[in-house]
Coordinates of C-alpha atoms and ligand atoms in Angstrom, one line a residue:
M887 CA 115.1 86.4 78.7
I888 CA 111.7 85.2 80.0
W889 CA 112.0 84.3 83.6
D890 CA 108.7 82.4 83.9
T891 CA 107.8 81.2 80.4
V892 CA 104.7 79.4 81.7
H893 CA 103.0 82.4 83.1
E894 CA 104.4 85.1 80.9
T895 CA 103.6 83.4 77.6
M896 CA 100.4 81.6 78.5
P897 CA 97.7 81.7 75.8
R898 CA 95.2 84.4 76.8
P899 CA 92.2 82.0 77.2
E900 CA 94.2 79.9 79.5
L901 CA 95.5 82.9 81.4
E902 CA 91.9 84.1 81.8
K903 CA 90.8 80.8 83.2
L904 CA 93.6 80.9 85.8
Q905 CA 92.6 84.5 86.7
L906 CA 89.0 83.5 87.2
E907 CA 89.9 80.6 89.5
R908 CA 92.2 82.8 91.5
L909 CA 89.7 85.6 91.6
Q910 CA 87.0 83.3 92.9
A911 CA 89.3 82.0 95.7
K912 CA 90.3 85.5 96.7
V913 CA 86.8 86.8 96.9
R914 CA 85.9 83.8 99.0
Q915 CA 88.9 84.5 101.3
V916 CA 88.2 88.2 101.8
Y917 CA 84.5 87.6 102.3
Q918 CA 85.3 85.3 105.2
K919 CA 88.3 87.1 106.7
V920 CA 88.0 90.9 106.1
P921 CA 84.9 92.6 107.5
F922 CA 85.5 95.7 105.3
Y923 CA 85.1 93.5 102.1
R924 CA 82.3 91.4 103.5
Q925 CA 80.3 94.5 104.2
A926 CA 81.1 96.1 100.8
L927 CA 80.1 93.0 99.0
Q928 CA 76.9 92.5 101.1
E929 CA 75.8 96.0 100.3
K930 CA 75.8 95.1 96.7
N931 CA 74.1 91.7 97.4
L932 CA 77.2 89.9 96.3
G933 CA 78.8 86.8 97.8
P934 CA 81.7 84.6 96.8
E935 CA 79.4 82.6 94.6
S936 CA 78.4 85.7 92.6
I937 CA 81.7 85.7 90.6
R938 CA 81.0 83.3 87.7
S939 CA 83.1 85.0 85.0
L940 CA 85.7 87.7 84.8
A941 CA 83.0 90.1 83.6
D942 CA 81.4 89.8 87.1
L943 CA 84.4 91.6 88.4
A944 CA 82.7 94.9 87.3
R945 CA 80.0 94.3 89.9
I946 CA 82.5 94.3 92.8
P947 CA 82.8 97.7 94.5
F948 CA 86.1 99.7 94.3
T949 CA 88.7 100.0 97.1
S950 CA 90.4 103.4 97.4
K951 CA 93.4 104.8 99.2
Q952 CA 91.0 106.3 101.6
D953 CA 89.8 102.8 102.6
F954 CA 93.3 101.9 103.5
R955 CA 93.6 105.0 105.6
D956 CA 90.2 104.4 107.3
N957 CA 91.4 100.9 108.2
Y958 CA 94.9 102.0 109.2
P959 CA 97.0 100.2 110.1
F960 CA 95.9 96.5 110.0
G961 CA 92.2 96.6 109.3
L962 CA 92.4 95.1 105.8
L963 CA 94.6 92.2 106.8
A964 CA 93.2 88.8 105.8
V965 CA 95.5 86.8 108.0
P966 CA 96.4 87.1 111.7
R967 CA 99.1 89.7 112.3
E968 CA 101.4 86.9 113.5
E969 CA 101.5 85.5 109.9
V970 CA 102.8 88.9 108.6
V971 CA 106.6 88.7 108.2
R972 CA 107.1 92.2 106.7
I973 CA 105.6 95.6 106.8
H974 CA 106.0 98.4 104.3
A975 CA 104.5 101.8 103.8
S976 CA 103.8 104.0 100.7
S977 CA 105.8 107.1 100.3
G978 CA 102.9 109.3 101.2
T979 CA 103.1 111.5 98.1
T980 CA 99.4 112.4 98.5
G981 CA 98.8 112.2 102.3
K982 CA 99.2 109.9 105.3
P983 CA 101.1 106.8 104.3
V984 CA 99.4 103.5 103.7
V985 CA 100.8 100.5 105.7
V986 CA 100.9 97.1 104.1
G987 CA 101.8 93.6 105.3
Y988 CA 103.3 90.5 103.6
T989 CA 103.2 86.8 104.6
R990 CA 106.2 84.6 103.9
T991 CA 104.5 83.5 100.7
D992 CA 103.8 87.1 99.7
V993 CA 107.5 87.9 100.0
E994 CA 108.2 84.8 97.8
I995 CA 105.8 86.0 95.1
W996 CA 107.2 89.4 95.2
A997 CA 110.7 88.1 94.7
E998 CA 109.4 86.1 91.7
V999 CA 107.7 89.0 90.0
M1000 CA 110.7 91.1 90.6
A1001 CA 113.0 88.4 89.1
R1002 CA 110.6 88.5 86.0
T1003 CA 110.9 92.3 86.0
L1004 CA 114.7 92.4 86.0
A1005 CA 115.0 89.5 83.5
M1006 CA 112.7 91.4 81.2
G1007 CA 115.4 94.0 80.8
G1008 CA 118.0 91.3 80.0
V1009 CA 119.5 91.1 83.5
T1010 CA 121.1 87.7 84.4
H1011 CA 123.3 86.3 87.2
D1012 CA 126.2 87.9 85.4
D1013 CA 125.0 91.4 86.2
V1014 CA 125.9 93.8 89.0
I1015 CA 122.9 95.8 90.1
Q1016 CA 123.3 99.0 91.9
N1017 CA 120.0 99.5 93.6
C1018 CA 119.5 103.2 94.4
Y1019 CA 115.9 103.0 95.4
G1020 CA 115.4 103.9 99.0
Y1021 CA 115.8 101.0 101.5
G1022 CA 113.4 101.1 104.4
L1023 CA 109.6 101.4 104.6
F1024 CA 109.4 102.3 100.9
T1025 CA 108.9 99.2 98.8
G1026 CA 111.4 100.2 96.0
G1027 CA 114.6 99.2 97.8
L1028 CA 113.8 95.8 99.2
G1029 CA 111.5 94.9 96.3
I1030 CA 114.3 95.2 93.8
H1031 CA 116.7 93.6 96.2
Y1032 CA 114.9 90.4 96.7
G1033 CA 114.2 90.1 92.9
A1034 CA 117.9 90.6 92.2
E1035 CA 118.9 87.9 94.6
R1036 CA 116.2 85.5 93.3
L1037 CA 117.7 86.1 89.8
G1038 CA 121.2 85.4 91.2
A1039 CA 122.6 88.7 90.2
T1040 CA 125.0 90.6 92.4
V1041 CA 123.1 93.4 94.2
I1042 CA 124.7 96.5 95.7
P1043 CA 122.2 97.8 98.3
A1044 CA 123.3 101.4 97.7
S1045 CA 120.0 103.0 98.5
V1046 CA 119.5 106.6 97.6
G1047 CA 121.8 109.6 98.2
N1048 CA 125.5 110.1 98.7
T1049 CA 125.9 110.4 95.0
K1050 CA 129.7 110.7 94.9
R1051 CA 130.0 107.4 96.7
Q1052 CA 127.5 105.9 94.3
L1053 CA 129.7 106.9 91.4
M1054 CA 132.8 105.4 93.1
L1055 CA 131.0 102.1 93.7
M1056 CA 129.7 102.1 90.1
A1057 CA 133.3 102.4 88.8
D1058 CA 135.0 100.1 91.2
L1059 CA 132.4 97.3 91.2
N1060 CA 131.7 97.5 87.5
T1061 CA 128.0 98.1 87.9
T1062 CA 126.0 97.1 84.8
V1063 CA 122.4 97.8 86.0
L1064 CA 121.1 100.9 87.7
T1065 CA 117.8 101.0 89.5
C1066 CA 116.4 104.3 90.8
T1067 CA 113.9 107.0 90.1
P1068 CA 114.3 108.7 86.8
S1069 CA 115.0 112.0 88.6
Y1070 CA 117.7 110.4 90.6
S1071 CA 119.4 109.0 87.5
L1072 CA 119.8 112.6 86.4
I1073 CA 121.4 113.7 89.6
I1074 CA 123.8 110.8 89.2
A1075 CA 124.6 112.0 85.6
E1076 CA 125.1 115.6 86.9
N1077 CA 127.5 114.5 89.6
A1078 CA 129.4 112.3 87.1
A1079 CA 129.8 115.3 84.7
E1080 CA 131.1 117.4 87.6
M1081 CA 133.6 114.7 88.5
G1082 CA 134.7 114.4 84.9
I1083 CA 133.2 110.9 84.5
D1084 CA 131.6 110.0 81.2
L1085 CA 129.0 107.4 82.2
R1086 CA 128.8 106.3 78.6
D1087 CA 132.3 104.8 79.1
T1088 CA 131.3 102.7 82.1
S1089 CA 129.9 99.2 82.2
L1090 CA 126.4 100.5 82.9
R1091 CA 124.1 99.0 80.3
V1092 CA 120.5 99.2 81.4
G1093 CA 118.4 101.0 84.0
F1094 CA 115.0 100.4 85.6
F1095 CA 113.3 103.7 86.3
G1096 CA 110.0 104.3 87.9
A1097 CA 108.1 105.2 91.1
E1098 CA 107.2 108.6 89.5
P1099 CA 105.8 109.7 86.2
W1100 CA 108.3 110.4 83.5
T1101 CA 108.0 111.0 79.7
Y1102 CA 109.5 109.5 76.6
A1103 CA 111.4 112.8 76.2
M1104 CA 112.9 112.3 79.6
R1105 CA 113.9 108.7 78.6
E1106 CA 115.8 110.1 75.7
E1107 CA 117.7 112.5 77.9
I1108 CA 118.6 109.7 80.3
E1109 CA 119.6 107.2 77.7
Q1110 CA 121.8 109.8 76.0
K1111 CA 123.4 111.1 79.2
L1112 CA 124.0 107.6 80.8
G1113 CA 124.6 105.7 77.6
I1114 CA 122.1 102.9 78.6
L1115 CA 118.8 101.4 77.8
A1116 CA 116.2 103.0 80.1
L1117 CA 113.2 101.0 80.9
D1118 CA 110.0 101.9 82.7
I1119 CA 109.1 99.9 85.9
Y1120 CA 105.7 100.3 87.6
G1121 CA 104.3 99.3 90.9
L1122 CA 102.5 100.6 93.9
T1123 CA 102.6 99.7 97.6
E1124 CA 98.9 98.8 97.9
I1125 CA 99.3 96.1 95.3
I1126 CA 102.7 94.7 96.2
G1127 CA 105.4 97.4 95.4
P1128 CA 107.5 97.3 92.3
G1129 CA 106.9 94.2 90.2
V1130 CA 103.4 94.9 89.0
A1131 CA 104.4 95.8 85.4
Q1132 CA 107.6 96.2 83.5
E1133 CA 108.6 97.4 80.0
C1134 CA 110.5 95.0 77.8
P1135 CA 113.2 96.2 75.4
H1136 CA 110.7 96.6 72.6
K1137 CA 109.4 99.6 74.5
Q1138 CA 105.8 99.2 73.7
G1139 CA 104.3 99.5 77.1
M1140 CA 104.7 97.7 80.4
H1141 CA 103.8 94.0 80.7
I1142 CA 101.5 93.4 83.6
F1143 CA 102.1 90.2 85.6
E1144 CA 98.5 89.3 85.1
D1145 CA 98.6 85.9 86.8
H1146 CA 99.0 87.9 90.0
F1147 CA 97.4 91.2 89.3
L1148 CA 94.2 91.6 87.3
A1149 CA 94.1 95.0 85.6
E1150 CA 91.2 97.1 84.4
V1151 CA 90.9 100.6 83.1
I1152 CA 87.8 102.6 84.1
D1153 CA 86.2 105.9 83.4
P1154 CA 87.3 107.9 86.5
Q1155 CA 84.0 109.8 86.5
T1156 CA 81.5 107.0 86.1
G1157 CA 83.5 104.0 87.3
E1158 CA 82.5 102.1 84.2
P1159 CA 85.1 99.7 82.7
L1160 CA 86.6 100.9 79.5
P1161 CA 87.6 98.8 76.5
Y1162 CA 91.2 98.0 75.6
G1163 CA 93.0 101.0 74.1
E1164 CA 90.9 103.6 75.9
E1165 CA 92.6 105.8 78.4
G1166 CA 91.3 106.0 81.9
E1167 CA 92.1 105.1 85.5
L1168 CA 94.0 101.9 86.2
V1169 CA 92.4 99.5 88.7
F1170 CA 94.0 96.4 90.1
T1171 CA 92.7 93.3 91.9
T1172 CA 95.3 91.0 93.5
L1173 CA 94.9 87.3 92.7
T1174 CA 97.4 85.7 94.9
K1175 CA 98.3 88.0 97.8
E1176 CA 97.7 86.4 101.2
A1177 CA 98.1 89.0 103.8
L1178 CA 96.5 91.9 102.0
P1179 CA 94.3 90.9 99.1
V1180 CA 92.8 93.9 97.4
L1181 CA 89.7 94.0 95.3
R1182 CA 89.5 96.6 92.5
F1183 CA 92.0 99.2 93.9
R1184 CA 91.7 102.5 92.2
T1185 CA 95.3 103.6 91.5
R1186 CA 94.4 107.1 90.3
D1187 CA 97.0 106.5 87.6
I1188 CA 96.0 107.3 84.0
T1189 CA 96.8 104.8 81.3
S1190 CA 95.3 102.4 78.7
L1191 CA 95.7 98.6 78.2
N1192 CA 96.9 96.8 75.1
P1193 CA 96.5 93.0 74.8
D1194 CA 98.1 92.6 71.4
P1195 CA 101.0 90.1 71.2
C1196 CA 104.4 91.7 71.8
P1197 CA 107.4 90.9 69.7
C1198 CA 109.2 89.7 72.9
G1199 CA 106.8 86.7 72.9
R1200 CA 105.0 87.6 76.1
T1201 CA 101.2 87.4 76.0
T1202 CA 100.5 89.6 79.0
V1203 CA 98.6 92.8 78.6
R1204 CA 100.7 96.0 78.4
M1205 CA 99.8 99.2 80.1
Q1206 CA 100.9 102.4 78.3
K1207 CA 103.2 104.8 80.0
V1208 CA 101.4 106.5 82.9
R1209 CA 100.3 109.9 81.9
G1210 CA 100.0 111.1 85.5
R1211 CA 97.7 110.7 88.4
T1212 CA 94.1 111.9 88.4
D1213 CA 95.0 114.0 91.4
D1214 CA 98.1 115.5 89.5
M1215 CA 96.0 116.9 86.8
L1216 CA 96.1 120.7 86.9
I1217 CA 93.1 122.7 85.8
I1218 CA 94.4 125.9 84.6
R1219 CA 91.9 128.5 83.3
G1220 CA 89.5 125.6 82.7
V1221 CA 92.0 123.6 80.7
N1222 CA 93.1 120.2 81.9
V1223 CA 96.9 119.9 81.9
F1224 CA 99.1 117.0 83.1
P1225 CA 102.6 117.9 84.2
S1226 CA 103.8 115.1 81.8
Q1227 CA 102.5 117.1 78.8
I1228 CA 104.5 120.1 79.9
E1229 CA 107.6 118.0 80.4
T1230 CA 107.3 116.6 76.9
V1231 CA 107.1 120.0 75.4
L1232 CA 110.0 121.4 77.4
L1233 CA 112.4 118.6 76.7
Q1234 CA 111.9 118.8 73.0
V1235 CA 113.5 122.2 72.9
E1236 CA 117.2 122.3 72.2
G1237 CA 119.3 123.8 75.1
V1238 CA 116.8 122.9 77.8
E1239 CA 117.9 120.7 80.7
P1240 CA 115.5 118.1 82.2
Q1241 CA 115.1 120.2 85.3
Y1242 CA 112.0 122.3 85.7
L1243 CA 109.4 123.6 88.1
I1244 CA 105.7 124.2 87.4
I1245 CA 104.2 127.0 89.5
V1246 CA 100.5 127.6 89.4
D1247 CA 99.0 130.6 91.2
R1248 CA 96.0 132.7 91.2
Q1249 CA 96.4 136.4 90.3
H1250 CA 93.6 138.9 90.0
H1251 CA 91.2 135.9 90.1
L1252 CA 92.9 134.3 87.2
D1253 CA 95.0 131.2 87.1
D1254 CA 98.6 131.9 86.3
L1255 CA 101.1 129.4 85.0
E1256 CA 104.8 130.0 85.4
I1257 CA 107.5 127.6 84.4
W1258 CA 111.1 127.7 85.7
L1259 CA 113.4 125.9 83.4
E1260 CA 117.1 125.2 83.6
V1261 CA 119.2 125.7 80.5
S1262 CA 122.5 124.2 79.7
P1263 CA 125.6 126.2 80.8
E1264 CA 126.4 127.0 77.1
V1265 CA 123.0 128.5 76.6
F1266 CA 123.1 130.4 79.9
S1267 CA 126.4 132.0 79.1
D1268 CA 125.1 133.0 75.7
E1269 CA 124.2 136.6 75.1
M1270 CA 120.8 138.0 76.4
R1271 CA 119.2 137.8 73.0
G1272 CA 119.8 134.1 72.7
L1273 CA 118.1 133.5 76.0
E1274 CA 115.1 135.7 75.1
R1275 CA 114.7 133.8 71.8
L1276 CA 114.7 130.4 73.7
E1277 CA 112.2 131.8 76.2
Q1278 CA 109.9 132.8 73.4
Q1279 CA 110.3 129.5 71.7
V1280 CA 109.4 127.5 74.8
R1281 CA 106.4 129.8 75.4
R1282 CA 105.2 129.3 71.9
E1283 CA 105.5 125.6 71.9
L1284 CA 103.7 125.3 75.3
E1285 CA 100.9 127.5 74.0
S1286 CA 100.5 125.5 70.8
V1287 CA 100.4 122.1 72.6
L1288 CA 98.5 123.0 75.8
G1289 CA 96.4 125.8 74.4
I1290 CA 97.1 128.0 77.4
S1291 CA 99.8 130.7 77.9
A1292 CA 102.5 130.4 80.4
R1293 CA 105.3 132.6 81.7
V1294 CA 108.7 131.0 81.2
K1295 CA 111.6 131.8 83.3
L1296 CA 115.0 130.4 82.2
V1297 CA 117.2 129.8 85.3
E1298 CA 120.8 129.1 85.8
P1299 CA 122.1 125.5 85.6
R1300 CA 121.7 123.7 89.0
S1301 CA 119.4 126.3 90.5
I1302 CA 116.3 124.2 90.9
E1303 CA 116.4 122.1 94.0
R1304 CA 117.0 118.4 93.4
T1305 CA 115.0 115.7 95.3
E1306 CA 116.6 112.3 95.7
G1307 CA 113.3 110.3 96.1
K1308 CA 110.2 111.1 94.1
A1309 CA 110.6 114.4 92.2
K1310 CA 108.5 117.4 93.2
R1311 CA 107.9 119.4 90.1
V1312 CA 104.6 121.2 90.7
I1313 CA 103.9 123.9 93.2
D1314 CA 100.2 124.8 93.2
R1315 CA 99.9 128.0 95.3
R1316 CA 96.2 128.0 94.7
L1317 CA 96.0 125.2 97.3
M1318 CA 98.1 126.9 99.9
Ligands
LIG2060 P1 102.6 107.0 96.9 O1 101.2 106.8 96.3 O2 102.6 107.5 98.3 O3 103.5 107.7 96.0 P2 103.9 104.5 96.3 O4 105.3 104.6 96.7 O5 103.3 103.2 96.4 O6 103.1 105.5 97.0 O7 103.9 104.9 94.7 C1 103.0 104.3 93.8 C2 102.7 105.3 92.7 O8 103.9 105.8 92.1 C3 101.9 104.8 91.6 O9 100.5 104.7 91.9 C4 102.2 105.8 90.5 O10 101.4 107.0 90.7 C5 103.6 106.1 90.8 N1 104.5 105.3 89.9 C6 105.1 104.2 90.2 N2 105.8 103.7 89.1 C7 105.6 104.6 88.1 C8 106.0 104.7 86.7 N3 106.8 103.8 86.2 N4 105.5 105.7 86.0 C9 104.7 106.6 86.5 N5 104.3 106.6 87.8 C10 104.7 105.6 88.6
LIG2061 ZN1 107.3 92.7 75.3

């Protein structure tokens, strides 16, 4: 179902016209109201009248996470604090959290884009949504919640944790939709198995998983273990929270809600915009946000954009699955490695569970990569030789795909610590 046919299926020339009008209005607003942007624009000899086409966007300087931190907490607000009705903060995966504010209209827009998001996965007012994103300062919980209510679905504000109770609610309330991080969906699956519940026999039908990078291999694991359609949901606090982009059931990338969020991909080294299809750093400009409009925010997320028509009928540009963050990239013995590449290799090996830890260290002045990997109980109780064979196989696959050698340590089922929020899968001891 398409929630907002007008904006989600708009012919691209019309959409671009709307984007330009909104961009011009936003640049005018921040130039007048936010000293940080006025100064940044003036330094480039730009004013509101400088934006005559969407191509002029490339002349506007970038905004970074550091700029949010430097202006902590309210320095980037474009409205008086009294007009802010809600505060959220980023999860602080990479440092001091970023604080953001919403006007009443911003909260409305957020509910709208979240309703679009859920509808894209086929959710209607007939559904029961168990929302296991954290409620609180994190945008995930309340973002999904308002969208679900806007859609008219029944929402269970379960938040994250207390997994046994989650399973009880799921069974008793006939939950059809699950929203949580991909890593938490696996914790739910593990607990279900422990309690003798086969999730494939429940009413659960579709899940919206995001807030952290995950691979297609991980999707297969989740779909198989939970017996559902697993869709990718993308968003970030600085831009609005969840509701920036969503994958439709055709699974060909995530549709960006371009009437609100203008996307670009740039070369992270030079800052130059890249053409469609080329991979680089994703950059967003908000077109409608009132309290905290953002010009050219560098997300540090690596992806590419695809404007081709989608079989679902939407005309909005799609972003490919996020490969990782620029600051997640590990340089091991000079080779660039994203944790997602490692995950893809690991999960393709039979008998391996989707739980792993990447440990990077420096030994005798050389980078050292070690991977701890959980195996299924059947494999673990197998004779030593079987384990050794599996270890070798994983090592070989990693070497052929990544081009670097790694030590592989197969560990007992359930021995790697689980995190209920965003997964922590990399320990880089070189930084300690
Ligand atoms: P933090 O930057 O502190 O983690 P947020 O909670 O705002 O703050 O998280 C936003 C970030 O989470 C994104 O920039 C991206 O790196 C990651 N993220 C969100 N959704 C996805 C997704 N579907 N796939 C990969 N990464 C995602
Ligand atoms: Zn589509």
